[in-house]
Short mmCIF file of C-alpha atoms and ligand atoms in Angstrom, two decimals:
data_model
loop_
_atom_site.label_atom_id
_atom_site.label_comp_id
_atom_site.label_asym_id
_atom_site.label_seq_id
_atom_site.Cartn_x
_atom_site.Cartn_y
_atom_site.Cartn_z
CA MET A 1 -5.61 18.63 18.99
CA ALA A 2 -9.10 19.31 16.99
CA ALA A 3 -10.47 16.22 15.85
CA TYR A 4 -9.46 15.05 12.79
CA GLU A 5 -11.51 16.10 9.89
CA SER A 6 -10.13 15.01 6.41
CA LEU A 7 -9.88 18.16 4.30
CA ASN A 8 -12.87 18.85 2.74
CA TYR A 9 -12.43 22.41 0.41
CA MET A 10 -13.79 21.62 -2.63
CA ASN A 11 -16.93 19.89 -0.53
CA ILE A 12 -15.30 16.74 -2.08
CA ASP A 13 -17.51 15.26 0.41
CA SER A 14 -20.69 16.23 -1.77
CA LEU A 15 -19.26 13.35 -4.04
CA PHE A 16 -19.29 10.45 -1.62
CA THR A 17 -22.22 8.04 -1.33
CA ASP A 18 -23.70 8.31 1.96
CA GLU A 19 -22.61 4.93 1.60
CA GLU A 20 -19.36 5.76 1.22
CA LEU A 21 -19.82 8.45 3.83
CA LEU A 22 -20.61 5.84 5.67
CA VAL A 23 -17.67 3.07 5.19
CA ARG A 24 -15.31 6.17 5.71
CA GLN A 25 -16.98 7.28 9.52
CA SER A 26 -16.79 3.49 10.64
CA VAL A 27 -13.04 3.25 9.70
CA ARG A 28 -12.15 6.46 10.95
CA ASP A 29 -13.31 5.78 13.78
CA PHE A 30 -11.76 3.38 14.16
CA VAL A 31 -8.78 4.76 13.87
CA THR A 32 -8.90 7.65 16.23
CA SER A 33 -9.98 4.67 19.22
CA LYS A 34 -7.43 1.49 17.96
CA VAL A 35 -4.81 2.19 16.12
CA GLU A 36 -3.76 6.18 16.53
CA PRO A 37 -2.78 5.64 20.33
CA LEU A 38 -0.78 2.30 19.62
CA MET A 39 1.48 4.34 16.94
CA MET A 40 3.85 5.48 19.00
CA ALA A 41 5.34 3.23 20.53
CA ALA A 42 5.24 0.41 17.47
CA ASN A 43 6.91 2.55 15.46
CA ARG A 44 9.85 2.87 18.15
CA GLU A 45 9.54 -0.77 18.88
CA GLU A 46 9.31 -1.88 15.06
CA ARG A 47 6.70 -4.22 15.56
CA PHE A 48 3.41 -4.74 14.46
CA PRO A 49 -0.04 -4.46 15.72
CA MET A 50 -1.01 -8.27 16.07
CA GLU A 51 -3.73 -7.37 18.48
CA LEU A 52 -5.65 -5.14 15.46
CA VAL A 53 -5.62 -8.19 12.72
CA PRO A 54 -9.20 -9.21 13.82
CA GLN A 55 -10.21 -6.05 14.17
CA PHE A 56 -9.91 -5.25 9.88
CA ALA A 57 -11.22 -8.55 10.26
CA GLU A 58 -14.73 -7.57 11.82
CA LEU A 59 -14.76 -4.47 10.39
CA GLY A 60 -15.00 -6.04 6.68
CA LEU A 61 -11.43 -4.51 5.63
CA LEU A 62 -9.80 -7.46 4.06
CA GLY A 63 -10.41 -8.13 0.17
CA SER A 64 -12.91 -5.54 0.65
CA THR A 65 -14.21 -5.44 -2.70
CA ILE A 66 -14.00 -8.87 -3.06
CA LYS A 67 -17.96 -10.25 -3.93
CA GLY A 68 -19.03 -13.79 -1.84
CA TYR A 69 -15.85 -15.76 0.54
CA GLY A 70 -17.00 -13.49 3.26
CA CYS A 71 -15.69 -10.41 1.79
CA ALA A 72 -17.81 -7.45 1.99
CA GLY A 73 -18.04 -6.25 -1.32
CA LEU A 74 -17.60 -2.44 -1.13
CA SER A 75 -17.10 -0.20 -4.15
CA HIS A 76 -14.10 0.91 -5.43
CA VAL A 77 -14.62 4.51 -4.12
CA ALA A 78 -15.29 3.09 -0.23
CA TYR A 79 -12.50 0.81 -0.51
CA GLY A 80 -10.60 3.92 -1.45
CA LEU A 81 -11.65 6.13 1.17
CA VAL A 82 -11.12 2.47 4.10
CA MET A 83 -7.44 2.92 2.58
CA GLN A 84 -7.23 6.77 3.29
CA GLU A 85 -7.87 6.74 6.18
CA LEU A 86 -6.10 3.82 7.49
CA GLU A 87 -3.21 5.04 6.23
CA ARG A 88 -4.18 8.43 8.55
CA GLY A 89 -3.01 5.70 11.58
CA ASP A 90 -0.03 4.53 9.22
CA SER A 91 1.49 3.34 6.44
CA GLY A 92 2.23 -0.34 7.62
CA VAL A 93 -0.88 -0.67 8.77
CA ARG A 94 -2.53 0.10 5.38
CA SER A 95 0.58 -1.70 4.09
CA PHE A 96 -0.82 -5.22 5.92
CA CYS A 97 -3.70 -5.01 4.27
CA SER A 98 -3.63 -3.44 1.21
CA VAL A 99 -0.99 -6.77 1.05
CA GLN A 100 -3.83 -9.08 2.35
CA GLY A 101 -6.73 -7.88 -0.10
CA SER A 102 -4.21 -6.91 -3.46
CA LEU A 103 -2.02 -9.11 -3.59
CA VAL A 104 -3.13 -12.10 -1.79
CA MET A 105 -6.63 -12.33 -2.02
CA TYR A 106 -6.89 -10.33 -5.53
CA PRO A 107 -4.51 -12.92 -7.50
CA ILE A 108 -6.26 -16.16 -5.46
CA HIS A 109 -9.89 -14.43 -7.10
CA THR A 110 -8.29 -13.73 -10.10
CA TYR A 111 -6.42 -16.28 -10.94
CA GLY A 112 -7.15 -18.74 -8.44
CA SER A 113 -9.21 -22.04 -9.16
CA ASP A 114 -12.78 -22.82 -7.72
CA LYS A 115 -11.30 -24.85 -4.88
CA GLN A 116 -8.27 -22.37 -4.19
CA LYS A 117 -10.65 -19.10 -3.79
CA GLU A 118 -13.09 -21.74 -1.76
CA LYS A 119 -9.84 -22.93 0.51
CA TYR A 120 -8.00 -19.76 1.10
CA LEU A 121 -10.16 -16.85 0.46
CA PRO A 122 -12.82 -16.72 2.94
CA LYS A 123 -10.33 -17.69 5.99
CA LEU A 124 -8.23 -14.41 4.62
CA ALA A 125 -10.80 -12.77 4.99
CA SER A 126 -11.26 -13.40 8.01
CA ALA A 127 -8.02 -13.09 9.68
CA GLN A 128 -7.44 -17.03 10.07
CA LEU A 129 -4.50 -16.74 7.81
CA ILE A 130 -1.84 -14.11 6.83
CA GLY A 131 -0.13 -13.63 3.03
CA CYS A 132 1.75 -12.02 1.59
CA PHE A 133 3.14 -11.12 -2.50
CA GLY A 134 6.89 -12.43 -3.02
CA LEU A 135 8.51 -10.97 -6.65
CA THR A 136 11.26 -8.87 -5.58
CA GLU A 137 14.16 -9.96 -5.72
CA PRO A 138 17.92 -9.09 -5.12
CA ASP A 139 18.53 -8.45 -8.27
CA ALA A 140 15.16 -7.71 -9.90
CA GLY A 141 13.17 -4.82 -8.03
CA SER A 142 11.79 -1.76 -10.27
CA ASN A 143 12.26 -4.79 -13.21
CA PRO A 144 11.29 -8.15 -11.74
CA GLY A 145 11.21 -9.51 -15.36
CA SER A 146 14.63 -9.90 -15.09
CA MET A 147 13.46 -13.03 -11.72
CA GLN A 148 15.81 -15.85 -10.67
CA THR A 149 13.68 -17.62 -8.79
CA ARG A 150 12.89 -21.02 -11.17
CA ALA A 151 10.20 -23.75 -10.30
CA GLU A 152 10.64 -27.00 -11.39
CA LYS A 153 7.57 -30.23 -12.47
CA VAL A 154 8.50 -32.69 -10.41
CA ALA A 155 6.19 -35.99 -9.89
CA GLY A 156 2.30 -34.26 -7.87
CA GLY A 157 3.54 -30.65 -8.22
CA TYR A 158 6.65 -28.06 -8.89
CA LYS A 159 10.16 -27.97 -6.63
CA LEU A 160 10.91 -24.29 -5.98
CA ASN A 161 14.37 -22.59 -5.69
CA GLY A 162 14.87 -18.85 -5.34
CA ASN A 163 15.21 -15.39 -3.34
CA LYS A 164 12.47 -13.34 -2.34
CA MET A 165 13.47 -9.32 -0.79
CA TRP A 166 11.73 -6.76 0.73
CA ILE A 167 8.02 -8.82 1.09
CA THR A 168 5.54 -7.08 3.31
CA ASN A 169 4.10 -9.59 6.20
CA GLY A 170 6.67 -12.36 4.99
CA CYS A 171 7.80 -13.78 8.66
CA LEU A 172 4.62 -13.47 9.34
CA ALA A 173 2.23 -15.20 6.62
CA ASP A 174 0.45 -18.68 6.88
CA ILE A 175 0.56 -18.26 2.45
CA ALA A 176 2.93 -16.39 0.39
CA ILE A 177 1.48 -16.28 -3.47
CA VAL A 178 5.22 -16.43 -5.15
CA TRP A 179 6.39 -15.62 -8.72
CA ALA A 180 8.82 -17.67 -10.33
CA ARG A 181 9.70 -19.02 -14.21
CA LEU A 182 8.62 -22.27 -14.96
CA ASP A 183 9.54 -23.47 -18.46
CA GLY A 184 10.80 -19.72 -18.74
CA LYS A 185 7.48 -17.80 -17.80
CA VAL A 186 6.12 -16.25 -15.12
CA ARG A 187 3.52 -18.44 -13.25
CA GLY A 188 1.74 -17.52 -9.38
CA PHE A 189 2.58 -20.45 -6.65
CA ILE A 190 1.03 -20.61 -3.31
CA VAL A 191 3.10 -21.35 -0.79
CA GLU A 192 2.21 -22.70 2.68
CA LYS A 193 4.14 -21.97 5.63
CA GLY A 194 6.07 -24.84 7.23
CA THR A 195 6.73 -26.53 3.56
CA PRO A 196 9.86 -27.99 3.84
CA GLY A 197 12.32 -26.05 2.16
CA PHE A 198 11.01 -22.82 2.59
CA THR A 199 12.27 -20.42 5.47
CA THR A 200 11.72 -16.45 5.50
CA THR A 201 14.00 -13.65 8.00
CA THR A 202 12.67 -10.70 8.76
CA MET A 203 14.58 -7.10 7.89
CA LYS A 204 15.34 -5.40 10.45
CA GLY A 205 17.31 -1.86 11.16
CA LYS A 206 14.06 0.22 8.47
CA PHE A 207 13.53 4.22 9.35
CA SER A 208 10.29 3.78 7.59
CA LEU A 209 7.64 1.71 8.10
CA ARG A 210 8.44 0.23 11.16
CA VAL A 211 5.62 -0.49 12.21
CA SER A 212 5.43 -3.14 9.10
CA VAL A 213 7.04 -6.70 9.14
CA THR A 214 9.36 -6.62 6.11
CA SER A 215 11.21 -10.14 5.41
CA GLU A 216 13.09 -12.55 2.57
CA LEU A 217 11.64 -15.36 1.69
CA HIS A 218 14.02 -18.18 0.42
CA PHE A 219 13.54 -21.64 -1.55
CA GLN A 220 15.68 -24.49 -1.31
CA GLU A 221 14.34 -26.86 -3.02
CA CYS A 222 10.65 -26.54 -1.66
CA VAL A 223 8.00 -28.67 -3.18
CA ILE A 224 4.76 -27.33 -3.24
CA PRO A 225 2.10 -29.67 -4.21
CA GLU A 226 0.54 -29.76 -7.92
CA GLU A 227 -3.16 -27.77 -7.29
CA ASN A 228 -1.24 -24.80 -5.67
CA ILE A 229 -0.32 -23.15 -9.24
CA LEU A 230 -2.53 -20.38 -9.62
CA PRO A 231 -4.26 -21.91 -13.28
CA ASN A 232 -5.58 -18.65 -14.88
CA VAL A 233 -2.37 -16.42 -15.50
CA GLU A 234 0.70 -17.06 -17.16
CA GLY A 235 3.22 -13.98 -18.00
CA LEU A 236 4.51 -10.58 -15.89
CA LYS A 237 0.62 -9.46 -16.60
CA GLY A 238 -0.31 -12.08 -13.45
CA PRO A 239 1.76 -10.07 -10.63
CA LEU A 240 1.51 -6.85 -12.83
CA GLY A 241 -1.94 -6.83 -12.64
CA CYS A 242 -1.66 -7.62 -8.77
CA LEU A 243 0.25 -4.47 -8.58
CA THR A 244 -2.20 -2.38 -10.09
CA GLN A 245 -4.71 -2.98 -7.91
CA ALA A 246 -2.06 -2.50 -4.53
CA ARG A 247 -1.60 0.81 -6.57
CA TYR A 248 -4.83 2.26 -7.12
CA GLY A 249 -5.29 2.21 -2.76
CA ILE A 250 -2.20 3.20 -2.26
CA ALA A 251 -3.21 6.47 -4.72
CA TRP A 252 -5.37 6.85 -2.04
CA GLY A 253 -4.32 5.61 1.03
CA VAL A 254 -0.96 7.94 0.91
CA LEU A 255 -3.42 11.04 1.28
CA GLY A 256 -4.48 9.78 4.80
CA ALA A 257 -1.20 10.61 5.71
CA ALA A 258 -0.60 14.20 3.92
CA ASN A 259 -4.34 14.81 5.63
CA ALA A 260 -2.53 13.55 8.79
CA CYS A 261 0.43 15.69 8.53
CA TYR A 262 -1.67 18.92 7.54
CA HIS A 263 -3.87 18.83 10.07
CA ALA A 264 -1.03 18.65 12.60
CA ALA A 265 1.02 21.30 11.08
CA LEU A 266 -2.59 24.07 11.10
CA GLN A 267 -3.18 23.30 14.56
CA TYR A 268 0.63 23.62 15.57
CA ALA A 269 1.13 27.26 13.71
CA LYS A 270 -2.39 28.39 15.06
CA ASN A 271 -0.82 27.49 18.66
CA ARG A 272 2.93 28.07 17.60
CA THR A 273 3.42 32.26 18.96
CA ILE A 274 6.65 33.22 17.44
CA PHE A 275 8.65 36.53 17.74
CA ASP A 276 5.85 39.19 18.69
CA GLY A 277 3.78 36.44 19.82
CA LYS A 278 1.96 36.23 17.18
CA PRO A 279 0.84 32.68 15.93
CA LEU A 280 3.29 30.92 13.50
CA ALA A 281 -0.10 30.67 11.43
CA GLY A 282 -0.42 34.31 11.06
CA HIS A 283 3.07 35.10 8.82
CA GLN A 284 3.00 34.67 5.11
CA LEU A 285 6.11 32.19 4.73
CA ALA A 286 3.82 29.85 7.09
CA GLN A 287 0.58 30.20 5.04
CA ALA A 288 2.47 29.57 2.04
CA LYS A 289 3.08 26.50 2.99
CA LEU A 290 -0.82 25.59 4.41
CA VAL A 291 -1.75 26.65 1.38
CA LYS A 292 0.47 24.60 -0.69
CA MET A 293 -0.80 21.43 1.02
CA VAL A 294 -4.73 22.60 0.71
CA GLN A 295 -3.79 22.88 -2.89
CA GLU A 296 -1.80 19.45 -3.62
CA ILE A 297 -3.88 17.64 -1.38
CA THR A 298 -7.07 18.42 -3.10
CA LYS A 299 -5.72 17.92 -6.20
CA GLY A 300 -4.82 14.72 -5.72
CA GLN A 301 -8.36 14.32 -4.13
CA LEU A 302 -9.96 14.30 -7.59
CA LEU A 303 -7.91 12.46 -9.41
CA VAL A 304 -8.51 9.67 -6.71
CA LEU A 305 -12.14 9.80 -6.74
CA GLN A 306 -11.81 10.71 -11.03
CA MET A 307 -10.41 7.15 -10.56
CA GLY A 308 -12.40 5.51 -8.54
CA ARG A 309 -15.47 6.11 -10.74
CA ILE A 310 -13.73 5.11 -13.91
CA LYS A 311 -11.93 1.61 -12.09
CA GLU A 312 -15.98 0.66 -11.26
CA THR A 313 -16.89 0.82 -14.35
CA GLY A 314 -14.23 -1.27 -15.29
CA THR A 315 -12.35 0.51 -17.48
CA LEU A 316 -9.53 2.02 -15.68
CA HIS A 317 -5.87 1.63 -17.45
CA PRO A 318 -2.44 0.80 -15.29
CA HIS A 319 -0.69 4.01 -16.89
CA GLN A 320 -3.68 5.91 -15.75
CA VAL A 321 -3.36 4.54 -12.29
CA SER A 322 0.25 4.84 -12.03
CA LEU A 323 -0.32 8.71 -12.57
CA GLY A 324 -2.70 8.38 -9.57
CA LYS A 325 0.36 7.00 -7.80
CA MET A 326 3.33 8.87 -8.80
CA ASN A 327 1.46 11.98 -7.27
CA ASN A 328 -0.80 11.67 -4.87
CA CYS A 329 3.75 9.52 -3.34
CA LYS A 330 4.82 12.38 -3.97
CA ILE A 331 2.68 15.53 -2.94
CA ALA A 332 2.24 13.59 0.10
CA LEU A 333 5.66 12.91 0.98
CA GLU A 334 6.34 16.53 0.56
CA THR A 335 3.53 17.49 2.05
CA ALA A 336 4.49 15.09 5.42
CA ARG A 337 8.30 17.01 4.89
CA GLU A 338 6.97 20.97 4.70
CA ALA A 339 4.41 20.30 7.80
CA ARG A 340 8.28 18.51 9.77
CA ASP A 341 9.79 21.65 9.11
CA MET A 342 6.46 23.89 10.61
CA LEU A 343 6.86 21.70 13.65
CA GLY A 344 10.02 22.67 14.41
CA GLY A 345 11.96 21.18 16.41
CA ASN A 346 8.82 19.73 17.24
CA GLY A 347 8.52 17.53 14.21
CA ILE A 348 11.44 15.44 14.69
CA ILE A 349 9.72 13.90 17.97
CA ASP A 350 7.56 11.16 17.79
CA GLU A 351 4.89 12.73 20.35
CA TYR A 352 3.67 14.11 16.72
CA PRO A 353 2.82 11.85 14.53
CA VAL A 354 4.04 13.57 11.02
CA ILE A 355 7.87 12.69 11.55
CA ARG A 356 6.61 9.14 11.19
CA HIS A 357 4.74 9.76 8.24
CA MET A 358 7.39 11.63 6.38
CA MET A 359 9.80 8.72 6.93
CA ASN A 360 6.72 5.63 5.77
CA LEU A 361 6.30 8.47 3.13
CA GLU A 362 9.76 7.77 1.49
CA THR A 363 8.99 3.78 1.35
CA VAL A 364 5.54 3.94 -0.70
CA ASN A 365 7.61 6.38 -2.89
CA THR A 366 9.60 3.59 -3.99
CA TYR A 367 7.35 0.65 -3.63
CA GLU A 368 5.47 -0.72 -5.78
CA GLY A 369 6.91 1.17 -8.24
CA THR A 370 9.11 3.79 -7.92
CA GLU A 371 8.24 7.30 -8.80
CA ASP A 372 10.56 7.43 -12.25
CA ILE A 373 9.22 3.73 -13.13
CA HIS A 374 5.69 5.57 -13.04
CA ARG A 375 6.55 8.39 -15.21
CA LEU A 376 8.54 5.85 -17.63
CA VAL A 377 4.82 3.90 -17.62
CA ILE A 378 3.19 7.43 -18.53
CA GLY A 379 6.49 8.26 -21.06
CA GLU A 380 5.59 5.51 -22.76
CA ASN A 381 1.49 5.54 -23.15
CA ILE A 382 1.97 8.88 -24.08
CA THR A 383 4.95 8.79 -26.15
CA GLY A 384 4.82 5.54 -27.51
CA ILE A 385 7.99 4.42 -27.19
CA SER A 386 9.73 2.13 -23.85
CA ALA A 387 12.60 4.25 -21.78
CA PHE A 388 12.82 1.71 -19.58
CA ARG A 389 16.05 -0.33 -21.18
P1 TGC B 401 5.94 -4.92 -19.99
O1 TGC B 401 6.29 -5.62 -21.49
O2 TGC B 401 5.51 -3.94 -20.27
O3 TGC B 401 4.09 -6.07 -19.93
C1 TGC B 401 4.86 -7.80 -19.59
C2 TGC B 401 2.71 -7.61 -19.95
O4 TGC B 401 2.45 -6.95 -18.77
C3 TGC B 401 0.97 -5.86 -18.99
N1 TGC B 401 1.50 -4.90 -18.02
C4 TGC B 401 -0.09 -4.93 -17.56
N2 TGC B 401 -0.67 -5.80 -16.70
C5 TGC B 401 -1.54 -5.26 -15.69
N3 TGC B 401 -1.24 -3.81 -15.16
C6 TGC B 401 0.30 -3.17 -15.09
N4 TGC B 401 0.84 -2.29 -14.00
C7 TGC B 401 1.08 -3.88 -16.43
N5 TGC B 401 1.31 -3.42 -16.76
C8 TGC B 401 2.13 -4.04 -17.99
C9 TGC B 401 1.83 -6.27 -20.00
O5 TGC B 401 0.46 -5.39 -20.77
C10 TGC B 401 1.99 -7.14 -21.03
O6 TGC B 401 0.57 -8.32 -21.00
P2 TGC B 401 0.69 -9.55 -22.16
O7 TGC B 401 -0.03 -9.89 -22.43
O8 TGC B 401 1.55 -8.16 -23.50
O9 TGC B 401 2.20 -10.31 -21.73
O10 TGC B 401 6.72 -5.40 -19.06
P3 TGC B 401 7.78 -4.95 -18.55
O11 TGC B 401 9.23 -5.88 -17.77
O12 TGC B 401 8.92 -4.17 -19.50
O13 TGC B 401 7.96 -4.35 -17.33
C11 TGC B 401 7.03 -2.66 -17.07
C12 TGC B 401 7.33 -2.39 -15.75
C13 TGC B 401 9.32 -1.52 -15.16
C14 TGC B 401 6.39 -1.08 -15.63
C15 TGC B 401 7.29 -3.23 -14.59
O14 TGC B 401 7.94 -3.95 -14.64
C16 TGC B 401 6.83 -2.66 -13.40
O15 TGC B 401 5.69 -2.21 -13.06
N6 TGC B 401 8.07 -2.42 -12.23
C17 TGC B 401 7.66 -2.30 -10.86
C18 TGC B 401 7.66 -3.35 -10.07
C19 TGC B 401 6.67 -3.10 -8.64
O16 TGC B 401 6.02 -2.16 -8.96
N7 TGC B 401 7.50 -3.74 -7.92
C20 TGC B 401 6.46 -3.87 -7.25
C21 TGC B 401 6.49 -5.36 -6.11
S1 TGC B 401 4.86 -5.42 -4.82
C22 TGC B 401 5.38 -4.34 -3.68
O17 TGC B 401 6.17 -3.49 -3.48
C23 TGC B 401 4.66 -4.76 -2.68
S2 TGC B 401 4.56 -3.46 -1.79
C24 TGC B 401 3.42 -3.95 -0.55
C25 TGC B 401 2.48 -3.14 0.34
O18 TGC B 401 3.12 -3.33 1.63
O19 TGC B 401 1.62 -2.24 0.14
P1 FAD B 402 15.97 -0.52 -8.19
O1 FAD B 402 14.96 -1.21 -9.56
O2 FAD B 402 16.85 -0.90 -7.68
O3 FAD B 402 15.75 1.29 -8.32
C1 FAD B 402 17.46 1.98 -7.79
C2 FAD B 402 16.81 3.37 -8.00
O4 FAD B 402 16.68 3.07 -9.59
C3 FAD B 402 15.35 4.35 -8.00
O5 FAD B 402 15.37 5.51 -7.97
C4 FAD B 402 14.34 3.46 -9.50
O6 FAD B 402 13.50 4.30 -9.60
C5 FAD B 402 15.55 3.97 -10.65
N1 FAD B 402 15.28 3.05 -11.96
C6 FAD B 402 15.32 1.88 -11.78
N2 FAD B 402 15.13 1.30 -13.28
C7 FAD B 402 15.15 3.17 -14.06
C8 FAD B 402 15.00 2.98 -15.57
N3 FAD B 402 15.19 2.61 -16.08
N4 FAD B 402 15.66 4.72 -15.69
C9 FAD B 402 15.69 5.30 -14.83
N5 FAD B 402 16.19 5.32 -13.48
C10 FAD B 402 15.77 3.67 -12.65
N6 FAD B 402 8.04 -5.83 -2.73
C11 FAD B 402 7.59 -7.18 -3.66
O7 FAD B 402 7.62 -8.05 -3.92
N7 FAD B 402 6.50 -7.58 -2.28
C12 FAD B 402 6.34 -6.12 -0.72
O8 FAD B 402 5.49 -7.24 -0.47
C13 FAD B 402 7.11 -5.53 -1.04
N8 FAD B 402 7.33 -4.65 -0.30
C14 FAD B 402 7.86 -3.77 0.34
C15 FAD B 402 8.32 -3.16 1.50
C16 FAD B 402 9.14 -2.63 1.84
C17 FAD B 402 9.09 -1.37 3.47
C18 FAD B 402 9.85 -1.81 0.79
C19 FAD B 402 11.45 -0.45 0.89
C20 FAD B 402 10.04 -2.54 -0.44
C21 FAD B 402 8.58 -3.14 -0.18
N9 FAD B 402 9.12 -4.89 -1.97
C22 FAD B 402 8.21 -5.73 -1.74
C23 FAD B 402 10.46 -4.11 -2.53
C24 FAD B 402 9.71 -2.66 -3.74
O9 FAD B 402 8.75 -3.11 -4.33
C25 FAD B 402 11.09 -1.97 -4.47
O10 FAD B 402 11.90 -1.48 -3.85
C26 FAD B 402 10.31 -1.62 -5.88
O11 FAD B 402 10.00 -2.23 -6.60
C27 FAD B 402 12.35 -0.93 -6.05
O12 FAD B 402 12.58 -2.21 -6.06
P2 FAD B 402 14.43 -1.48 -5.70
O13 FAD B 402 14.31 -0.75 -3.85
O14 FAD B 402 15.38 -3.57 -6.16
O15 FAD B 402 14.91 -0.23 -6.24
#
């Protein structure tokens, strides 16, 4: 197969700085040489390739927009390009870095005490510690406000009771950022692995995101020290603020998976001859499918670049991020489904990356707010009327 190049139909590359292109190239090389070769087996084995984790740290991919604490201090656009390249490898690989950066390091950096930042951020940046983010519960997914997990003030700390579900990296994690109600208000807590009363179980049998570890977290009379509450945020805006960061990265990331599928479909269609010996790519219906991919990926690229430039001015709103996450997940999933179709029988075999991306994107369209939840966020923003309840 020809060497990978991301789609550049509207010369979007001319809109990136030299530094952004340099970052993209280094992660692209890493994904091509180190990530892609592992994915087929890791996906079959339902195994996260831990051997990649020290390399994420060496490349500065963990918490990469944070300044200080051993982090890379990248621009938001460069960070988006990192996510895009990683997700070309696999959505589970991008997920690992998203969770560590946006859902674990971001809340510690934004809502944590100086002591918490100094204790945890350098170790999370260097991958000496792995983190997870526990918001979703068995009966509280799209509506995290209905969470049942409770914290209670006890001598010297807080006692947690409750269960979290669908937690990426839960069983791998050294620390969990856990959201629970304390005196009726949602608060964030740092729970260290090994704390009595804190256990995890792995969720098996996924057809999607098999390269990522997904877990349940259980808290039973789990007492954590006073200093492990995140002091600087109260209410649902705490976890939702973290989700805005992660959704931004996902809106970029899924374009990597879409690009990989488009690239595979184009190469395949040029090489595969059908009926009269003419390549599949020479038939009108096949061209229409490829054109649709180019059209949607290109629009998605322009959307995230504008989101990134707004984010760099500090004025990006959560509803704008919802538009990016909703649109790009949807078009990436449609691209993957179409590419799978174009590969015929080979489209269901894992020797090609397309079916793996397609299955993964089903998750990515669902987590961090389902497509319909983002539709309702945007609907509320433009009408002023909430239609959730
Ligand atoms: P609502 O009353 O609208 O808001 C409560 C407070 O939060 C503020 N807010 C936000 N702040 C930052 N970012 C956002 N996206 C925000 N959305 C709302 C809001 O201004 C308000 O602040 P204040 O000061 O007035 O208190 O809350 P609601 O209960 O009506 O919920 C709204 C809704 C449905 C949009 C929200 O609950 C939602 O986004 N639901 C989807 C849940 C979700 O996305 N869960 C994701 C779990 S984590 C995950 O999936 C990780 S996958 C990781 C991986 O592997 O990559
Ligand atoms: P539900 O909320 O039950 O939704 C079911 C259906 O109802 C969906 O189609 C939804 O769009 C629709 N729906 C919901 N509300 C409305 C409404 N008001 N109007 C119309 N339709 C509606 N969570 C974490 O906290 N941390 C993680 O690390 C994490 N990682 C994940 C990894 C994977 C692999 C997966 C699959 C999920 C992960 N999640 C995580 C959870 C994820 O965020 C939730 O699955 C997601 O928010 C949806 O919640 P739910 O599964 O409970 O679905």
